[in-house]
């Protein structure tokens, strides 16, 4: 869905602007039959979902700082976004 793609791109652009040289990537994958939280949310509720993964050797302080930025930017963007079907 184009709206979902734009949402994710905007979210990551905003996070990237705050994270400096903290490297991360978005690697879209097709939903599979493999049981996972991501697949469950999509199949059960028909909503897009992501899996946030961090390497075992990633610096824990960097991980904590990045997680805070991702969470803050996600919430900001969600508050700015009108849900589909909302006529406000």
XYZ file of N, CA and C in Angstrom:
264
model
N 0.840 -1.181 0.000
C 0.000 0.000 0.000
C 0.883 1.243 0.000
N 0.597 2.184 -0.871
C 1.427 3.381 -1.031
C 1.429 4.248 0.225
N 0.287 4.357 0.882
C 0.203 5.183 2.093
C 1.084 4.611 3.200
N 1.089 3.300 3.333
C 1.923 2.656 4.345
C 3.395 2.875 4.020
N 3.766 2.721 2.763
C 5.155 2.938 2.350
C 5.596 4.366 2.649
N 4.744 5.338 2.346
C 5.074 6.747 2.635
C 5.217 6.974 4.135
N 4.335 6.364 4.909
C 4.385 6.496 6.364
C 5.732 6.000 6.885
N 6.119 4.812 6.458
C 7.383 4.227 6.916
C 8.569 5.064 6.453
N 8.553 5.490 5.196
C 9.648 6.319 4.683
C 9.783 7.602 5.488
N 8.669 8.253 5.779
C 8.691 9.495 6.557
C 9.218 9.231 7.960
N 8.743 8.162 8.567
C 9.199 7.802 9.908
C 10.715 7.605 9.925
N 11.224 6.840 8.980
C 12.658 6.571 8.954
C 13.474 7.813 8.584
N 12.961 8.665 7.722
C 13.656 9.913 7.394
C 13.813 10.771 8.643
N 12.735 10.877 9.411
C 12.788 11.679 10.632
C 13.746 11.078 11.656
N 13.711 9.766 11.789
C 14.629 9.108 12.719
C 16.069 9.289 12.258
N 16.305 9.102 10.971
C 17.663 9.226 10.426
C 18.226 10.635 10.672
N 17.383 11.655 10.552
C 17.820 13.034 10.775
C 18.294 13.245 12.213
N 17.758 12.492 13.136
C 18.138 12.628 14.545
C 19.233 11.669 14.980
N 19.444 10.594 14.228
C 20.363 9.550 14.671
C 21.783 9.687 14.154
N 22.026 10.663 13.298
C 23.385 10.850 12.809
C 23.912 9.643 12.072
N 25.011 9.070 12.560
C 25.648 7.969 11.842
C 25.209 6.586 12.328
N 24.131 6.509 13.098
C 23.603 5.204 13.510
C 23.018 4.532 12.276
N 23.610 3.425 11.876
C 23.208 2.745 10.643
C 21.985 1.863 10.878
N 21.000 1.979 9.980
C 19.850 1.085 10.005
C 19.287 0.975 8.604
N 18.493 -0.053 8.377
C 17.936 -0.283 7.045
C 16.510 -0.790 7.161
N 15.736 -0.507 6.147
C 14.390 -1.050 6.023
C 14.464 -2.116 4.939
N 14.155 -3.338 5.304
C 14.223 -4.454 4.361
C 12.844 -5.110 4.263
N 11.964 -4.558 3.414
C 10.604 -5.110 3.293
C 10.629 -6.576 2.864
N 9.730 -7.326 3.454
C 9.603 -8.741 3.110
C 8.134 -9.064 2.915
N 7.875 -10.022 2.080
C 6.518 -10.483 1.843
C 6.079 -11.323 3.042
N 4.828 -11.163 3.467
C 4.310 -11.974 4.569
C 4.442 -13.450 4.215
N 4.793 -14.242 5.196
C 4.974 -15.675 4.960
C 4.061 -16.473 5.887
N 4.119 -17.781 5.752
C 3.345 -18.658 6.626
C 4.078 -18.935 7.937
N 5.301 -18.445 8.052
C 6.073 -18.649 9.265
C 5.436 -17.878 10.419
N 5.162 -18.530 11.536
C 4.518 -17.833 12.652
C 5.433 -16.743 13.213
N 4.886 -15.560 13.318
C 5.603 -14.440 13.929
C 4.575 -13.391 14.327
N 4.972 -12.483 15.172
C 4.073 -11.400 15.563
C 3.667 -10.561 14.374
N 4.616 -10.305 13.496
C 4.352 -9.500 12.301
C 3.298 -10.161 11.418
N 3.456 -11.438 11.172
C 2.514 -12.174 10.337
C 1.145 -12.244 11.009
N 1.134 -12.495 12.317
C -0.134 -12.578 13.036
C -0.923 -11.279 12.905
N -0.284 -10.137 13.124
C -0.978 -8.845 13.053
C -1.538 -8.598 11.657
N -0.790 -8.987 10.656
C -1.256 -8.783 9.286
C -2.429 -9.702 8.955
N -2.303 -10.975 9.283
C -3.355 -11.943 8.955
C -4.603 -11.700 9.807
N -4.426 -11.520 11.103
C -5.564 -11.383 12.024
C -6.302 -10.064 11.857
N -5.549 -8.950 11.727
C -6.169 -7.635 11.726
C -6.054 -6.893 10.399
N -5.303 -7.447 9.464
C -5.149 -6.811 8.165
C -4.368 -5.512 8.209
N -3.479 -5.399 9.194
C -2.696 -4.170 9.333
C -1.221 -4.459 9.064
N -0.537 -3.502 8.477
C 0.892 -3.685 8.253
C 1.639 -3.678 9.586
N 2.749 -4.362 9.624
C 3.561 -4.385 10.836
C 5.029 -4.531 10.461
N 5.881 -4.260 11.429
C 7.329 -4.322 11.220
C 7.956 -5.184 12.296
N 9.131 -5.655 12.001
C 9.950 -6.309 13.015
C 11.186 -5.448 13.194
N 11.446 -5.048 14.426
C 12.610 -4.233 14.759
C 13.678 -5.170 15.290
N 14.800 -5.246 14.593
C 15.866 -6.151 15.002
C 17.157 -5.366 15.214
N 17.912 -5.788 16.209
C 19.198 -5.169 16.526
C 20.226 -6.281 16.644
N 21.399 -6.055 16.098
C 22.454 -7.061 16.148
C 22.936 -7.356 17.554
N 23.351 -8.588 17.771
C 23.840 -9.006 19.087
C 25.045 -8.192 19.551
N 25.835 -7.732 18.614
C 27.053 -7.003 18.961
C 26.882 -5.479 18.920
N 25.657 -5.008 18.696
C 25.405 -3.571 18.640
C 25.547 -2.977 20.041
N 26.214 -1.837 20.121
C 26.420 -1.152 21.392
C 25.072 -0.894 22.074
N 24.946 -1.310 23.321
C 23.669 -1.200 24.042
C 23.240 0.249 24.250
N 24.167 1.141 24.495
C 23.812 2.561 24.664
C 23.250 3.123 23.363
N 23.862 2.756 22.242
C 23.357 3.189 20.941
C 21.969 2.605 20.671
N 21.784 1.347 21.063
C 20.493 0.688 20.862
C 19.392 1.395 21.650
N 19.677 1.729 22.885
C 18.694 2.423 23.729
C 18.366 3.795 23.145
N 19.391 4.548 22.755
C 19.170 5.878 22.185
C 18.364 5.800 20.890
N 18.698 4.848 20.024
C 17.983 4.703 18.757
C 16.538 4.282 18.998
N 16.302 3.362 19.919
C 14.940 2.910 20.206
C 14.079 4.068 20.684
N 14.635 4.948 21.488
C 13.887 6.110 21.961
C 13.521 7.033 20.800
N 14.473 7.259 19.906
C 14.207 8.111 18.742
C 13.136 7.488 17.853
N 13.263 6.201 17.563
C 12.261 5.533 16.722
C 10.870 5.625 17.354
N 10.780 5.400 18.660
C 9.485 5.460 19.342
C 8.905 6.876 19.310
N 9.729 7.868 19.595
C 9.243 9.253 19.590
C 8.767 9.681 18.207
N 9.550 9.359 17.193
C 9.166 9.766 15.838
C 7.942 9.009 15.344
N 7.805 7.743 15.738
C 6.614 6.986 15.371
C 5.370 7.627 15.990
N 5.444 7.959 17.270
C 4.289 8.565 17.940
C 3.954 9.935 17.348
N 4.964 10.735 17.066
C 4.707 12.042 16.446
C 3.985 11.882 15.112
N 4.482 10.976 14.303
C 3.898 10.762 12.982
C 2.482 10.203 13.092
N 2.260 9.291 14.028
C 0.913 8.745 14.213
C -0.064 9.850 14.617
N 0.364 10.763 15.468
C -0.511 11.848 15.897
C -0.813 12.837 14.772
N 0.074 12.924 13.800
C -0.119 13.830 12.659
C -0.931 13.203 11.533
N -1.102 11.897 11.544
C -1.685 11.168 10.436
C -3.180 10.921 10.681
N -3.986 11.241 9.687
C -5.417 10.980 9.764
C -5.666 9.524 9.372
N -6.353 8.792 10.225
C -6.633 7.388 9.898
C -7.506 7.264 8.651
N -7.346 6.175 7.903
C -8.208 5.960 6.719
C -9.677 5.971 7.128
N -10.492 6.636 6.352
C -11.910 6.696 6.620
C -12.326 7.782 7.590
N -11.343 8.440 8.236
C -11.662 9.516 9.174
C -12.041 10.763 8.377
N -13.170 11.340 8.679
C -13.654 12.497 7.906
C -13.455 13.821 8.647
N -12.629 13.824 9.668
C -12.395 15.076 10.409
C -11.810 16.137 9.548
